Every structure is written in C-alpha cells, then in structure tokens.
Amino acid sequence: MVNIADVTAAPGPDLLTPDNCAVLFVDHQPQMFFGTGSGDRTAIINATVGLAKAAKVFDVPVVLSTVAAESFSGPLMPQLADVYPDRKIVDRTTMNAWEDPAFVEAVKATGRKKLVIAGLWTEVCVVLPALSALAQGYEVYVVTDASGGVSPQAHEHAVQRMVQAGVVPVTWVQVLLELQRDWARAETYLPVMDVVKEHGGTYGLGVVYAQAVIGEHAAG
C-alpha cells in the first residue's frame, strides 16, 4: 500500500542513471552482421552508434568486446570504434563473454551494478552473458534494437527467454532519454539533441523542425 506521507518527487531505484550503469557492446562485427536476419541491419548499426554516443554524452563506462576478430568475425564495426577510438577492445574465443576473465574484469572495473547490453547475435552472444551476469547479482538491461539474431524468431525467443529470467528489454532512445530525464539539465541537453538529430530518425527531424520554428532550446 502507498503511504502518502512517504511520497516524494524522486526517481525510482530501477531507473538508469549516469552513475549506476555501464554499457556493454558485444560482437558488433562484420561476420556477425552478415548472419543477422532478424531486422534491418542498417537500423541496428544506427541504434548501436546512437547508444554508444548516448553513453559518451553522460560519461557512462563502456566495455567493447569482439569474438575471434582476427580469425573469423573481423574487427569491431568502425562506426562504433570511432566513438571510442582509445578504448581497449576485449577480444575473446568464448561465445559467452561472461566466461572470458578479461571481459568480466573489465565489467567489474566499472563498479556498476546495472549492465546495459547490446550485441550480435541476440540468441547467443547477448543472452548468454545476460543470464550469466543476472545469476551473479547484476541488474541487466538489453537494448533490443541495437541487437540482432539470425532470424526474427531467434531474436524474439532470446528476448523472451531473458525477460522470463528477469532481464529488462529497452531501446537505445529509451536509454538516452532515461539518462537525461530532465530537459532542464543544461549541461547535457544540447549533446542529447545532437545525438537525437543524427540517429533518432523522424524524432530527430522533429527536433530539427522544433528548433527551427521555436528556437534552439525547444525541448523534447
């Protein structure tokens, strides 16, 4: 029951903030994209880069990881690497990133308990570390539009499996706006709008229109 005396204007503990989460990018590589058939691959690339730029705006810790980069899957996609040109990439042999000690140590080093994960493929390289991290006490959020599987069914079934286990499905714009959460936060307002205009599709066009008609500080 609600105790009215305890109700305050404050965010709930489940919300993502710049201080409580880390973003993990798993296997956004050419060979993995070649096998992705769950949705438009260009849209997945756009969502992935949008998510990366969102994390950078709010200085959220990021872990970049690849699998068999030199022997099979190719390098991290350049659009993502360009957002974090100096960030070390953890390359693995394991399909489950959570079974790679270097990856887990990189996650632990962030000090965050909420993990936001995106990757290819959803049914392998996302679901396996998501469930593994969840089992060890992390709160896990999966960015479904920055992830993809080999078929629509593979992607959807993997998302269902994770949700049933307790993982929270989100989208990249949702993460961006949840981190901002107040248009009065002037220090990140314009950078957020830049990300929206570049990667937010028709939402971004709406921002361009509003700023042209109302002014550069039009919010929302």
mmCIF file of C-alpha atoms in Angstrom:
data_model
loop_
_atom_site.group_PDB
_atom_site.id
_atom_site.type_symbol
_atom_site.label_atom_id
_atom_site.label_comp_id
_atom_site.label_asym_id
_atom_site.label_seq_id
_atom_site.Cartn_x
_atom_site.Cartn_y
_atom_site.Cartn_z
ATOM 1 C CA MET A 1 0.000 0.000 0.000
ATOM 2 C CA VAL A 2 1.049 3.572 -0.617
ATOM 3 C CA ASN A 3 1.906 5.684 2.408
ATOM 4 C CA ILE A 4 1.086 9.183 1.193
ATOM 5 C CA ALA A 5 3.403 10.684 3.799
ATOM 6 C CA ASP A 6 6.360 8.900 2.176
ATOM 7 C CA VAL A 7 5.617 10.011 -1.387
ATOM 8 C CA THR A 8 8.235 12.415 -2.787
ATOM 9 C CA ALA A 9 9.234 13.800 -6.191
ATOM 10 C CA ALA A 10 12.150 11.412 -6.656
ATOM 11 C CA PRO A 11 13.154 8.790 -9.265
ATOM 12 C CA GLY A 12 12.727 5.113 -8.506
ATOM 13 C CA PRO A 13 15.763 2.891 -7.898
ATOM 14 C CA ASP A 14 15.124 0.860 -11.053
ATOM 15 C CA LEU A 15 15.834 3.806 -13.345
ATOM 16 C CA LEU A 16 19.109 4.039 -15.232
ATOM 17 C CA THR A 17 21.300 6.995 -14.307
ATOM 18 C CA PRO A 18 24.762 8.101 -15.464
ATOM 19 C CA ASP A 19 26.105 6.975 -12.086
ATOM 20 C CA ASN A 20 24.619 3.499 -11.758
ATOM 21 C CA CYS A 21 25.086 1.717 -15.092
ATOM 22 C CA ALA A 22 27.649 0.540 -17.616
ATOM 23 C CA VAL A 23 27.072 -0.238 -21.297
ATOM 24 C CA LEU A 24 28.482 -3.426 -22.838
ATOM 25 C CA PHE A 25 28.836 -3.819 -26.613
ATOM 26 C CA VAL A 26 29.293 -7.451 -27.613
ATOM 27 C CA ASP A 27 30.385 -8.607 -31.074
ATOM 28 C CA HIS A 28 29.199 -5.834 -33.391
ATOM 29 C CA GLN A 29 31.440 -7.226 -36.146
ATOM 30 C CA PRO A 30 31.129 -7.734 -39.923
ATOM 31 C CA GLN A 31 30.767 -11.515 -39.906
ATOM 32 C CA MET A 32 28.119 -11.318 -37.219
ATOM 33 C CA PHE A 33 26.187 -8.712 -39.211
ATOM 34 C CA PHE A 34 26.373 -10.941 -42.300
ATOM 35 C CA GLY A 35 24.422 -13.613 -40.421
ATOM 36 C CA THR A 36 21.904 -11.236 -38.854
ATOM 37 C CA GLY A 37 18.409 -11.658 -40.275
ATOM 38 C CA SER A 38 16.065 -10.509 -37.523
ATOM 39 C CA GLY A 39 15.712 -6.945 -38.748
ATOM 40 C CA ASP A 40 17.173 -4.192 -40.872
ATOM 41 C CA ARG A 41 20.919 -4.287 -40.318
ATOM 42 C CA THR A 42 21.384 -0.606 -41.118
ATOM 43 C CA ALA A 43 18.873 0.197 -38.386
ATOM 44 C CA ILE A 44 20.810 -1.986 -35.930
ATOM 45 C CA ILE A 45 24.026 -0.156 -36.812
ATOM 46 C CA ASN A 46 22.291 3.196 -36.309
ATOM 47 C CA ALA A 47 20.859 2.130 -32.945
ATOM 48 C CA THR A 48 24.234 0.806 -31.814
ATOM 49 C CA VAL A 49 26.047 4.030 -32.639
ATOM 50 C CA GLY A 50 23.236 6.061 -31.066
ATOM 51 C CA LEU A 51 23.591 4.027 -27.873
ATOM 52 C CA ALA A 52 27.369 4.493 -27.889
ATOM 53 C CA LYS A 53 27.043 8.241 -28.274
ATOM 54 C CA ALA A 54 24.399 8.342 -25.543
ATOM 55 C CA ALA A 55 26.806 6.622 -23.150
ATOM 56 C CA LYS A 56 29.557 9.041 -24.120
ATOM 57 C CA VAL A 57 27.388 12.133 -23.542
ATOM 58 C CA PHE A 58 26.774 11.032 -19.956
ATOM 59 C CA ASP A 59 30.261 9.611 -19.359
ATOM 60 C CA VAL A 60 28.838 6.151 -18.683
ATOM 61 C CA PRO A 61 31.521 3.421 -18.551
ATOM 62 C CA VAL A 62 31.636 1.284 -21.692
ATOM 63 C CA VAL A 63 33.091 -2.159 -22.391
ATOM 64 C CA LEU A 64 33.765 -3.105 -26.018
ATOM 65 C CA SER A 65 34.207 -6.756 -26.907
ATOM 66 C CA THR A 66 34.695 -8.883 -30.011
ATOM 67 C CA VAL A 67 34.895 -12.601 -30.677
ATOM 68 C CA ALA A 68 37.586 -14.145 -32.892
ATOM 69 C CA ALA A 69 38.298 -10.802 -34.507
ATOM 70 C CA GLU A 70 41.393 -11.909 -36.383
ATOM 71 C CA SER A 71 40.400 -15.461 -37.262
ATOM 72 C CA PHE A 72 36.747 -15.205 -38.249
ATOM 73 C CA SER A 73 34.474 -12.288 -37.306
ATOM 74 C CA GLY A 74 36.523 -9.264 -38.307
ATOM 75 C CA PRO A 75 37.119 -6.030 -36.399
ATOM 76 C CA LEU A 76 34.653 -4.084 -34.307
ATOM 77 C CA MET A 77 32.433 -2.103 -36.659
ATOM 78 C CA PRO A 78 34.234 1.178 -37.414
ATOM 79 C CA GLN A 79 31.256 3.406 -36.627
ATOM 80 C CA LEU A 80 31.334 2.114 -33.046
ATOM 81 C CA ALA A 81 35.109 2.117 -32.752
ATOM 82 C CA ASP A 82 35.171 5.747 -33.893
ATOM 83 C CA VAL A 83 33.030 6.791 -30.906
ATOM 84 C CA TYR A 84 35.636 5.295 -28.552
ATOM 85 C CA PRO A 85 38.911 5.398 -30.504
ATOM 86 C CA ASP A 86 41.121 4.952 -27.444
ATOM 87 C CA ARG A 87 39.099 2.260 -25.686
ATOM 88 C CA LYS A 88 40.690 -1.189 -25.404
ATOM 89 C CA ILE A 89 38.649 -3.902 -27.101
ATOM 90 C CA VAL A 90 38.413 -7.234 -25.300
ATOM 91 C CA ASP A 91 38.715 -9.990 -27.906
ATOM 92 C CA ARG A 92 37.555 -13.462 -26.900
ATOM 93 C CA THR A 93 37.285 -17.039 -28.050
ATOM 94 C CA THR A 94 34.215 -17.695 -25.896
ATOM 95 C CA MET A 95 30.726 -17.224 -27.314
ATOM 96 C CA ASN A 96 29.621 -16.367 -23.787
ATOM 97 C CA ALA A 97 31.532 -13.202 -22.934
ATOM 98 C CA TRP A 98 30.915 -13.887 -19.237
ATOM 99 C CA GLU A 99 33.218 -16.903 -19.462
ATOM 100 C CA ASP A 100 36.127 -14.688 -20.528
ATOM 101 C CA PRO A 101 38.106 -13.456 -17.487
ATOM 102 C CA ALA A 102 39.314 -10.259 -19.199
ATOM 103 C CA PHE A 103 35.761 -9.290 -20.122
ATOM 104 C CA VAL A 104 34.436 -9.922 -16.634
ATOM 105 C CA GLU A 105 37.317 -7.966 -15.091
ATOM 106 C CA ALA A 106 36.555 -5.044 -17.427
ATOM 107 C CA VAL A 107 32.926 -5.104 -16.285
ATOM 108 C CA LYS A 108 33.911 -5.335 -12.626
ATOM 109 C CA ALA A 109 36.262 -2.377 -13.087
ATOM 110 C CA THR A 110 33.325 -0.136 -13.969
ATOM 111 C CA GLY A 111 31.978 -0.584 -10.452
ATOM 112 C CA ARG A 112 28.419 -0.549 -11.777
ATOM 113 C CA LYS A 113 25.632 -2.959 -10.820
ATOM 114 C CA LYS A 114 23.269 -2.193 -13.701
ATOM 115 C CA LEU A 115 24.504 -3.537 -17.040
ATOM 116 C CA VAL A 116 23.094 -2.347 -20.357
ATOM 117 C CA ILE A 117 23.961 -4.921 -23.030
ATOM 118 C CA ALA A 118 23.718 -4.839 -26.824
ATOM 119 C CA GLY A 119 25.206 -7.292 -29.273
ATOM 120 C CA LEU A 120 25.108 -9.850 -32.056
ATOM 121 C CA TRP A 121 23.635 -12.382 -32.025
ATOM 122 C CA THR A 122 20.840 -11.958 -29.515
ATOM 123 C CA GLU A 123 20.317 -15.690 -29.073
ATOM 124 C CA VAL A 124 23.975 -16.402 -28.309
ATOM 125 C CA CYS A 125 26.320 -13.517 -27.576
ATOM 126 C CA VAL A 126 23.686 -11.440 -25.779
ATOM 127 C CA VAL A 127 21.551 -13.993 -23.964
ATOM 128 C CA LEU A 128 24.498 -15.971 -22.562
ATOM 129 C CA PRO A 129 26.293 -13.099 -20.775
ATOM 130 C CA ALA A 130 22.970 -11.505 -19.826
ATOM 131 C CA LEU A 131 21.792 -14.611 -17.991
ATOM 132 C CA SER A 132 25.261 -15.204 -16.528
ATOM 133 C CA ALA A 133 25.512 -11.656 -15.148
ATOM 134 C CA LEU A 134 21.973 -11.871 -13.817
ATOM 135 C CA ALA A 135 22.851 -15.069 -11.964
ATOM 136 C CA GLN A 136 25.714 -13.269 -10.237
ATOM 137 C CA GLY A 137 23.544 -10.448 -8.935
ATOM 138 C CA TYR A 138 23.706 -7.802 -11.657
ATOM 139 C CA GLU A 139 20.645 -5.981 -12.926
ATOM 140 C CA VAL A 140 20.629 -6.466 -16.687
ATOM 141 C CA TYR A 141 19.016 -4.375 -19.416
ATOM 142 C CA VAL A 142 19.207 -5.495 -23.049
ATOM 143 C CA VAL A 143 18.971 -2.932 -25.847
ATOM 144 C CA THR A 144 16.858 -4.901 -28.299
ATOM 145 C CA ASP A 145 17.113 -2.545 -31.282
ATOM 146 C CA ALA A 146 20.920 -2.443 -31.027
ATOM 147 C CA SER A 147 20.974 -6.246 -31.067
ATOM 148 C CA GLY A 148 20.048 -8.795 -33.708
ATOM 149 C CA GLY A 149 19.684 -12.517 -34.261
ATOM 150 C CA VAL A 150 19.946 -14.840 -37.226
ATOM 151 C CA SER A 151 16.155 -14.744 -37.698
ATOM 152 C CA PRO A 152 13.172 -12.857 -36.266
ATOM 153 C CA GLN A 153 12.244 -15.955 -34.250
ATOM 154 C CA ALA A 154 15.762 -16.359 -32.858
ATOM 155 C CA HIS A 155 15.856 -12.725 -31.717
ATOM 156 C CA GLU A 156 12.354 -12.754 -30.254
ATOM 157 C CA HIS A 157 12.751 -16.074 -28.470
ATOM 158 C CA ALA A 158 16.029 -14.903 -26.950
ATOM 159 C CA VAL A 159 14.386 -11.701 -25.709
ATOM 160 C CA GLN A 160 11.511 -13.726 -24.243
ATOM 161 C CA ARG A 161 13.950 -16.060 -22.517
ATOM 162 C CA MET A 162 15.813 -13.144 -20.969
ATOM 163 C CA VAL A 163 12.650 -11.346 -19.881
ATOM 164 C CA GLN A 164 11.373 -14.511 -18.196
ATOM 165 C CA ALA A 165 14.660 -14.673 -16.279
ATOM 166 C CA GLY A 166 14.417 -11.053 -15.140
ATOM 167 C CA VAL A 167 16.278 -9.072 -17.814
ATOM 168 C CA VAL A 168 14.699 -5.740 -18.768
ATOM 169 C CA PRO A 169 14.281 -5.023 -22.517
ATOM 170 C CA VAL A 170 14.923 -1.415 -23.585
ATOM 171 C CA THR A 171 15.662 0.574 -26.739
ATOM 172 C CA TRP A 172 18.564 2.940 -27.366
ATOM 173 C CA VAL A 173 16.395 6.093 -27.379
ATOM 174 C CA GLN A 174 14.810 4.941 -24.135
ATOM 175 C CA VAL A 175 18.274 4.656 -22.567
ATOM 176 C CA LEU A 176 19.280 8.096 -23.872
ATOM 177 C CA LEU A 177 16.176 9.824 -22.513
ATOM 178 C CA GLU A 178 16.241 7.922 -19.233
ATOM 179 C CA LEU A 179 19.769 9.163 -18.644
ATOM 180 C CA GLN A 180 18.732 12.756 -19.442
ATOM 181 C CA ARG A 181 15.325 12.568 -17.698
ATOM 182 C CA ASP A 182 15.025 16.331 -17.210
ATOM 183 C CA TRP A 183 15.221 18.854 -20.049
ATOM 184 C CA ALA A 184 16.453 21.417 -17.521
ATOM 185 C CA ARG A 185 19.794 19.572 -17.315
ATOM 186 C CA ALA A 186 21.516 22.113 -19.496
ATOM 187 C CA GLU A 187 24.971 20.513 -19.466
ATOM 188 C CA THR A 188 23.758 17.520 -21.481
ATOM 189 C CA TYR A 189 20.716 18.992 -23.249
ATOM 190 C CA LEU A 190 22.409 20.108 -26.472
ATOM 191 C CA PRO A 191 24.605 16.977 -26.781
ATOM 192 C CA VAL A 192 21.491 14.814 -26.342
ATOM 193 C CA MET A 193 19.694 16.777 -29.036
ATOM 194 C CA ASP A 194 22.693 16.301 -31.337
ATOM 195 C CA VAL A 195 22.505 12.524 -30.876
ATOM 196 C CA VAL A 196 18.755 12.558 -31.497
ATOM 197 C CA LYS A 197 19.107 14.635 -34.662
ATOM 198 C CA GLU A 198 21.813 12.358 -36.023
ATOM 199 C CA HIS A 199 20.394 8.962 -35.086
ATOM 200 C CA GLY A 200 16.784 9.473 -33.992
ATOM 201 C CA GLY A 201 15.125 9.202 -37.408
ATOM 202 C CA THR A 202 11.855 11.112 -37.626
ATOM 203 C CA TYR A 203 12.151 12.043 -33.949
ATOM 204 C CA GLY A 204 15.389 13.770 -34.891
ATOM 205 C CA LEU A 205 13.685 15.539 -37.775
ATOM 206 C CA GLY A 206 11.037 16.702 -35.322
ATOM 207 C CA VAL A 207 13.760 18.224 -33.164
ATOM 208 C CA VAL A 208 15.224 19.982 -36.213
ATOM 209 C CA TYR A 209 11.772 21.393 -37.012
ATOM 210 C CA ALA A 210 11.081 22.483 -33.432
ATOM 211 C CA GLN A 211 14.430 24.213 -33.108
ATOM 212 C CA ALA A 212 13.935 25.978 -36.438
ATOM 213 C CA VAL A 213 10.418 27.170 -35.569
ATOM 214 C CA ILE A 214 10.531 27.592 -31.783
ATOM 215 C CA GLY A 215 14.238 28.075 -31.137
ATOM 216 C CA GLU A 216 17.357 26.062 -30.371
ATOM 217 C CA HIS A 217 16.212 25.315 -26.822
ATOM 218 C CA ALA A 218 12.941 23.640 -27.812
ATOM 219 C CA ALA A 219 12.717 20.609 -25.527
ATOM 220 C CA GLY A 220 11.509 17.071 -26.054
#
